[in-house]
Amino acid sequence: MASSWPAGTARPDLVVLVVAAAALTRGPAAGVLVGVAGGWLLDLVPPGAAPAGASALVLAAAGALVGLLRPWTRLSPVVPWLLAVLAAAVPPLVRGVAAAAGAGVARPLDLLSSWLWTAAAAVLLVPALLALERRLAPVEDGRAR
C-alpha cells in the first residue's frame, strides 16, 4: 500500500483519536462501540492484524477509559487533550506488553515515537473531532438541544 509517510518510521494512531473524541462527547458506551468498530476496520482491512479482534479490544478499552474520565473535562479546556493522549498510550502499552510476552516484536523506541506522534496529532485533531462529533449528533445526556 502506497503511503506518503516515510517508510520504517512510527506513525500516529489516528483511529484512537476518533475513539477518544466519541468517548469525550458521548461517554463510555459510545467510546466502546466506536473503539470496536474502528478496531474491526483496522483488523479486517488489509494488511490487517494477526489476531482478528485484538485492535477492537484495545480500542474499546481506550474508549471506555476516556469515557469514564469524561466528567473531568469540566476542570480545564486542556483535559480533553490530556485524555486523548492517555487513550493514545493504551495501544502502544498493550503492544509492548504483548511483545514482552512473546507475541510479536515491538521496539520501545518505536512505541514511544508512535505515541508522541499521536499526541502531536491530537493537538490539532481533537478539537476538530470534538466539534464534528457535537455537530453530527447534538444529543447530550439524553436530552436534545
JSON list of C-alpha atoms in Angstrom, two decimals:
[
{"chain": "A", "resi": 1, "resn": "MET", "atom": "CA", "xyz": [0.00, 0.00, 0.00]},
{"chain": "A", "resi": 2, "resn": "ALA", "atom": "CA", "xyz": [1.46, 3.36, -1.01]},
{"chain": "A", "resi": 3, "resn": "SER", "atom": "CA", "xyz": [1.95, 5.89, 1.75]},
{"chain": "A", "resi": 4, "resn": "SER", "atom": "CA", "xyz": [3.37, 9.38, 1.94]},
{"chain": "A", "resi": 5, "resn": "TRP", "atom": "CA", "xyz": [4.63, 8.63, 5.46]},
{"chain": "A", "resi": 6, "resn": "PRO", "atom": "CA", "xyz": [8.35, 7.75, 5.48]},
{"chain": "A", "resi": 7, "resn": "ALA", "atom": "CA", "xyz": [8.94, 4.00, 5.49]},
{"chain": "A", "resi": 8, "resn": "GLY", "atom": "CA", "xyz": [10.36, 2.49, 8.66]},
{"chain": "A", "resi": 9, "resn": "THR", "atom": "CA", "xyz": [9.17, 5.26, 10.97]},
{"chain": "A", "resi": 10, "resn": "ALA", "atom": "CA", "xyz": [6.48, 5.19, 13.62]},
{"chain": "A", "resi": 11, "resn": "ARG", "atom": "CA", "xyz": [3.07, 6.51, 12.59]},
{"chain": "A", "resi": 12, "resn": "PRO", "atom": "CA", "xyz": [0.41, 8.30, 14.60]},
{"chain": "A", "resi": 13, "resn": "ASP", "atom": "CA", "xyz": [-2.65, 6.26, 15.54]},
{"chain": "A", "resi": 14, "resn": "LEU", "atom": "CA", "xyz": [-5.47, 8.43, 14.23]},
{"chain": "A", "resi": 15, "resn": "VAL", "atom": "CA", "xyz": [-8.21, 5.89, 14.94]},
{"chain": "A", "resi": 16, "resn": "VAL", "atom": "CA", "xyz": [-7.63, 6.15, 18.69]},
{"chain": "A", "resi": 17, "resn": "LEU", "atom": "CA", "xyz": [-8.20, 9.92, 18.43]},
{"chain": "A", "resi": 18, "resn": "VAL", "atom": "CA", "xyz": [-11.58, 9.34, 16.79]},
{"chain": "A", "resi": 19, "resn": "VAL", "atom": "CA", "xyz": [-12.42, 6.87, 19.56]},
{"chain": "A", "resi": 20, "resn": "ALA", "atom": "CA", "xyz": [-11.35, 9.38, 22.22]},
{"chain": "A", "resi": 21, "resn": "ALA", "atom": "CA", "xyz": [-13.47, 12.13, 20.64]},
{"chain": "A", "resi": 22, "resn": "ALA", "atom": "CA", "xyz": [-16.54, 9.89, 20.62]},
{"chain": "A", "resi": 23, "resn": "ALA", "atom": "CA", "xyz": [-15.94, 8.89, 24.23]},
{"chain": "A", "resi": 24, "resn": "LEU", "atom": "CA", "xyz": [-15.40, 12.50, 25.30]},
{"chain": "A", "resi": 25, "resn": "THR", "atom": "CA", "xyz": [-18.62, 13.60, 23.62]},
{"chain": "A", "resi": 26, "resn": "ARG", "atom": "CA", "xyz": [-20.93, 10.65, 24.29]},
{"chain": "A", "resi": 27, "resn": "GLY", "atom": "CA", "xyz": [-19.45, 8.70, 27.20]},
{"chain": "A", "resi": 28, "resn": "PRO", "atom": "CA", "xyz": [-18.01, 5.22, 27.78]},
{"chain": "A", "resi": 29, "resn": "ALA", "atom": "CA", "xyz": [-20.66, 3.24, 25.88]},
{"chain": "A", "resi": 30, "resn": "ALA", "atom": "CA", "xyz": [-20.10, 5.23, 22.70]},
{"chain": "A", "resi": 31, "resn": "GLY", "atom": "CA", "xyz": [-16.35, 5.02, 23.24]},
{"chain": "A", "resi": 32, "resn": "VAL", "atom": "CA", "xyz": [-16.53, 1.23, 23.42]},
{"chain": "A", "resi": 33, "resn": "LEU", "atom": "CA", "xyz": [-18.75, 0.97, 20.34]},
{"chain": "A", "resi": 34, "resn": "VAL", "atom": "CA", "xyz": [-16.61, 3.29, 18.24]},
{"chain": "A", "resi": 35, "resn": "GLY", "atom": "CA", "xyz": [-13.50, 1.51, 19.53]},
{"chain": "A", "resi": 36, "resn": "VAL", "atom": "CA", "xyz": [-14.84, -1.89, 18.48]},
{"chain": "A", "resi": 37, "resn": "ALA", "atom": "CA", "xyz": [-15.89, -0.59, 15.05]},
{"chain": "A", "resi": 38, "resn": "GLY", "atom": "CA", "xyz": [-12.55, 1.16, 14.46]},
{"chain": "A", "resi": 39, "resn": "GLY", "atom": "CA", "xyz": [-10.61, -1.86, 15.71]},
{"chain": "A", "resi": 40, "resn": "TRP", "atom": "CA", "xyz": [-12.50, -4.22, 13.43]},
{"chain": "A", "resi": 41, "resn": "LEU", "atom": "CA", "xyz": [-11.73, -1.96, 10.49]},
{"chain": "A", "resi": 42, "resn": "LEU", "atom": "CA", "xyz": [-8.04, -1.99, 11.40]},
{"chain": "A", "resi": 43, "resn": "ASP", "atom": "CA", "xyz": [-8.06, -5.76, 11.83]},
{"chain": "A", "resi": 44, "resn": "LEU", "atom": "CA", "xyz": [-10.02, -6.65, 8.71]},
{"chain": "A", "resi": 45, "resn": "VAL", "atom": "CA", "xyz": [-8.79, -4.16, 6.11]},
{"chain": "A", "resi": 46, "resn": "PRO", "atom": "CA", "xyz": [-5.50, -5.27, 4.56]},
{"chain": "A", "resi": 47, "resn": "PRO", "atom": "CA", "xyz": [-2.82, -5.66, 5.79]},
{"chain": "A", "resi": 48, "resn": "GLY", "atom": "CA", "xyz": [-4.84, -6.34, 8.96]},
{"chain": "A", "resi": 49, "resn": "ALA", "atom": "CA", "xyz": [-3.62, -7.62, 12.31]},
{"chain": "A", "resi": 50, "resn": "ALA", "atom": "CA", "xyz": [-2.50, -11.09, 13.33]},
{"chain": "A", "resi": 51, "resn": "PRO", "atom": "CA", "xyz": [-5.30, -12.00, 15.76]},
{"chain": "A", "resi": 52, "resn": "ALA", "atom": "CA", "xyz": [-8.55, -10.58, 14.39]},
{"chain": "A", "resi": 53, "resn": "GLY", "atom": "CA", "xyz": [-10.28, -8.56, 17.08]},
{"chain": "A", "resi": 54, "resn": "ALA", "atom": "CA", "xyz": [-7.19, -7.59, 19.05]},
{"chain": "A", "resi": 55, "resn": "SER", "atom": "CA", "xyz": [-7.29, -3.97, 17.90]},
{"chain": "A", "resi": 56, "resn": "ALA", "atom": "CA", "xyz": [-11.01, -3.86, 18.59]},
{"chain": "A", "resi": 57, "resn": "LEU", "atom": "CA", "xyz": [-10.46, -4.91, 22.20]},
{"chain": "A", "resi": 58, "resn": "VAL", "atom": "CA", "xyz": [-7.63, -2.44, 22.74]},
{"chain": "A", "resi": 59, "resn": "LEU", "atom": "CA", "xyz": [-9.52, 0.50, 21.22]},
{"chain": "A", "resi": 60, "resn": "ALA", "atom": "CA", "xyz": [-12.68, -0.44, 23.12]},
{"chain": "A", "resi": 61, "resn": "ALA", "atom": "CA", "xyz": [-10.68, -0.34, 26.35]},
{"chain": "A", "resi": 62, "resn": "ALA", "atom": "CA", "xyz": [-9.25, 3.07, 25.41]},
{"chain": "A", "resi": 63, "resn": "GLY", "atom": "CA", "xyz": [-12.74, 4.36, 24.62]},
{"chain": "A", "resi": 64, "resn": "ALA", "atom": "CA", "xyz": [-14.13, 3.06, 27.91]},
{"chain": "A", "resi": 65, "resn": "LEU", "atom": "CA", "xyz": [-11.26, 4.62, 29.86]},
{"chain": "A", "resi": 66, "resn": "VAL", "atom": "CA", "xyz": [-11.69, 8.05, 28.29]},
{"chain": "A", "resi": 67, "resn": "GLY", "atom": "CA", "xyz": [-15.47, 7.86, 28.57]},
{"chain": "A", "resi": 68, "resn": "LEU", "atom": "CA", "xyz": [-15.27, 7.08, 32.28]},
{"chain": "A", "resi": 69, "resn": "LEU", "atom": "CA", "xyz": [-12.95, 10.05, 32.81]},
{"chain": "A", "resi": 70, "resn": "ARG", "atom": "CA", "xyz": [-15.20, 12.39, 30.80]},
{"chain": "A", "resi": 71, "resn": "PRO", "atom": "CA", "xyz": [-16.55, 14.28, 33.88]},
{"chain": "A", "resi": 72, "resn": "TRP", "atom": "CA", "xyz": [-13.04, 15.63, 34.45]},
{"chain": "A", "resi": 73, "resn": "THR", "atom": "CA", "xyz": [-13.27, 17.66, 31.22]},
{"chain": "A", "resi": 74, "resn": "ARG", "atom": "CA", "xyz": [-15.12, 20.39, 33.11]},
{"chain": "A", "resi": 75, "resn": "LEU", "atom": "CA", "xyz": [-11.94, 21.25, 35.02]},
{"chain": "A", "resi": 76, "resn": "SER", "atom": "CA", "xyz": [-9.97, 22.73, 32.15]},
{"chain": "A", "resi": 77, "resn": "PRO", "atom": "CA", "xyz": [-10.05, 23.03, 28.36]},
{"chain": "A", "resi": 78, "resn": "VAL", "atom": "CA", "xyz": [-6.75, 21.10, 28.32]},
{"chain": "A", "resi": 79, "resn": "VAL", "atom": "CA", "xyz": [-8.25, 17.98, 29.92]},
{"chain": "A", "resi": 80, "resn": "PRO", "atom": "CA", "xyz": [-9.84, 16.60, 26.70]},
{"chain": "A", "resi": 81, "resn": "TRP", "atom": "CA", "xyz": [-6.44, 16.73, 25.00]},
{"chain": "A", "resi": 82, "resn": "LEU", "atom": "CA", "xyz": [-4.80, 15.03, 28.01]},
{"chain": "A", "resi": 83, "resn": "LEU", "atom": "CA", "xyz": [-7.44, 12.29, 27.96]},
{"chain": "A", "resi": 84, "resn": "ALA", "atom": "CA", "xyz": [-6.88, 11.78, 24.22]},
{"chain": "A", "resi": 85, "resn": "VAL", "atom": "CA", "xyz": [-3.14, 11.47, 24.88]},
{"chain": "A", "resi": 86, "resn": "LEU", "atom": "CA", "xyz": [-3.94, 8.97, 27.64]},
{"chain": "A", "resi": 87, "resn": "ALA", "atom": "CA", "xyz": [-6.08, 6.98, 25.20]},
{"chain": "A", "resi": 88, "resn": "ALA", "atom": "CA", "xyz": [-3.26, 7.13, 22.66]},
{"chain": "A", "resi": 89, "resn": "ALA", "atom": "CA", "xyz": [-0.96, 5.48, 25.21]},
{"chain": "A", "resi": 90, "resn": "VAL", "atom": "CA", "xyz": [-3.16, 2.37, 25.51]},
{"chain": "A", "resi": 91, "resn": "PRO", "atom": "CA", "xyz": [-2.35, 0.68, 22.13]},
{"chain": "A", "resi": 92, "resn": "PRO", "atom": "CA", "xyz": [1.46, 1.07, 22.45]},
{"chain": "A", "resi": 93, "resn": "LEU", "atom": "CA", "xyz": [1.33, -0.20, 26.04]},
{"chain": "A", "resi": 94, "resn": "VAL", "atom": "CA", "xyz": [-0.65, -3.26, 25.01]},
{"chain": "A", "resi": 95, "resn": "ARG", "atom": "CA", "xyz": [1.70, -3.89, 22.07]},
{"chain": "A", "resi": 96, "resn": "GLY", "atom": "CA", "xyz": [4.69, -3.56, 24.39]},
{"chain": "A", "resi": 97, "resn": "VAL", "atom": "CA", "xyz": [3.25, -5.98, 26.93]},
{"chain": "A", "resi": 98, "resn": "ALA", "atom": "CA", "xyz": [2.30, -8.44, 24.18]},
{"chain": "A", "resi": 99, "resn": "ALA", "atom": "CA", "xyz": [5.81, -8.25, 22.72]},
{"chain": "A", "resi": 100, "resn": "ALA", "atom": "CA", "xyz": [7.32, -8.81, 26.16]},
{"chain": "A", "resi": 101, "resn": "ALA", "atom": "CA", "xyz": [5.13, -11.91, 26.49]},
{"chain": "A", "resi": 102, "resn": "GLY", "atom": "CA", "xyz": [6.42, -13.21, 23.16]},
{"chain": "A", "resi": 103, "resn": "ALA", "atom": "CA", "xyz": [3.54, -12.24, 20.87]},
{"chain": "A", "resi": 104, "resn": "GLY", "atom": "CA", "xyz": [5.18, -10.19, 18.14]},
{"chain": "A", "resi": 105, "resn": "VAL", "atom": "CA", "xyz": [8.03, -7.73, 18.11]},
{"chain": "A", "resi": 106, "resn": "ALA", "atom": "CA", "xyz": [7.84, -4.15, 19.30]},
{"chain": "A", "resi": 107, "resn": "ARG", "atom": "CA", "xyz": [10.81, -1.88, 19.85]},
{"chain": "A", "resi": 108, "resn": "PRO", "atom": "CA", "xyz": [10.34, 0.52, 22.79]},
{"chain": "A", "resi": 109, "resn": "LEU", "atom": "CA", "xyz": [11.60, 3.48, 20.77]},
{"chain": "A", "resi": 110, "resn": "ASP", "atom": "CA", "xyz": [9.04, 2.80, 18.02]},
{"chain": "A", "resi": 111, "resn": "LEU", "atom": "CA", "xyz": [6.23, 2.54, 20.58]},
{"chain": "A", "resi": 112, "resn": "LEU", "atom": "CA", "xyz": [7.26, 5.80, 22.24]},
{"chain": "A", "resi": 113, "resn": "SER", "atom": "CA", "xyz": [7.64, 7.53, 18.89]},
{"chain": "A", "resi": 114, "resn": "SER", "atom": "CA", "xyz": [4.19, 6.37, 17.75]},
{"chain": "A", "resi": 115, "resn": "TRP", "atom": "CA", "xyz": [2.65, 7.67, 20.98]},
{"chain": "A", "resi": 116, "resn": "LEU", "atom": "CA", "xyz": [4.42, 11.02, 20.64]},
{"chain": "A", "resi": 117, "resn": "TRP", "atom": "CA", "xyz": [3.28, 11.41, 17.02]},
{"chain": "A", "resi": 118, "resn": "THR", "atom": "CA", "xyz": [-0.27, 10.62, 18.08]},
{"chain": "A", "resi": 119, "resn": "ALA", "atom": "CA", "xyz": [-0.06, 13.17, 20.92]},
{"chain": "A", "resi": 120, "resn": "ALA", "atom": "CA", "xyz": [1.18, 15.79, 18.47]},
{"chain": "A", "resi": 121, "resn": "ALA", "atom": "CA", "xyz": [-1.64, 14.99, 16.07]},
{"chain": "A", "resi": 122, "resn": "ALA", "atom": "CA", "xyz": [-4.12, 15.21, 18.95]},
{"chain": "A", "resi": 123, "resn": "VAL", "atom": "CA", "xyz": [-3.28, 18.90, 19.43]},
{"chain": "A", "resi": 124, "resn": "LEU", "atom": "CA", "xyz": [-4.84, 19.68, 16.06]},
{"chain": "A", "resi": 125, "resn": "LEU", "atom": "CA", "xyz": [-7.33, 16.87, 15.59]},
{"chain": "A", "resi": 126, "resn": "VAL", "atom": "CA", "xyz": [-9.06, 16.50, 18.97]},
{"chain": "A", "resi": 127, "resn": "PRO", "atom": "CA", "xyz": [-10.72, 19.96, 18.96]},
{"chain": "A", "resi": 128, "resn": "ALA", "atom": "CA", "xyz": [-11.82, 19.45, 15.34]},
{"chain": "A", "resi": 129, "resn": "LEU", "atom": "CA", "xyz": [-13.11, 15.92, 16.04]},
{"chain": "A", "resi": 130, "resn": "LEU", "atom": "CA", "xyz": [-15.00, 17.10, 19.13]},
{"chain": "A", "resi": 131, "resn": "ALA", "atom": "CA", "xyz": [-16.63, 19.91, 17.16]},
{"chain": "A", "resi": 132, "resn": "LEU", "atom": "CA", "xyz": [-17.55, 17.49, 14.36]},
{"chain": "A", "resi": 133, "resn": "GLU", "atom": "CA", "xyz": [-18.93, 14.95, 16.82]},
{"chain": "A", "resi": 134, "resn": "ARG", "atom": "CA", "xyz": [-21.09, 17.57, 18.52]},
{"chain": "A", "resi": 135, "resn": "ARG", "atom": "CA", "xyz": [-22.33, 18.88, 15.18]},
{"chain": "A", "resi": 136, "resn": "LEU", "atom": "CA", "xyz": [-23.22, 15.46, 13.76]},
{"chain": "A", "resi": 137, "resn": "ALA", "atom": "CA", "xyz": [-25.19, 14.24, 16.78]},
{"chain": "A", "resi": 138, "resn": "PRO", "atom": "CA", "xyz": [-26.34, 17.11, 19.01]},
{"chain": "A", "resi": 139, "resn": "VAL", "atom": "CA", "xyz": [-27.76, 14.89, 21.76]},
{"chain": "A", "resi": 140, "resn": "GLU", "atom": "CA", "xyz": [-26.07, 15.05, 25.14]},
{"chain": "A", "resi": 141, "resn": "ASP", "atom": "CA", "xyz": [-27.03, 13.34, 28.39]},
{"chain": "A", "resi": 142, "resn": "GLY", "atom": "CA", "xyz": [-30.25, 12.01, 26.82]},
{"chain": "A", "resi": 143, "resn": "ARG", "atom": "CA", "xyz": [-31.66, 15.45, 26.03]},
{"chain": "A", "resi": 144, "resn": "ALA", "atom": "CA", "xyz": [-31.95, 17.10, 22.63]},
{"chain": "A", "resi": 145, "resn": "ARG", "atom": "CA", "xyz": [-30.53, 20.61, 22.42]}
]
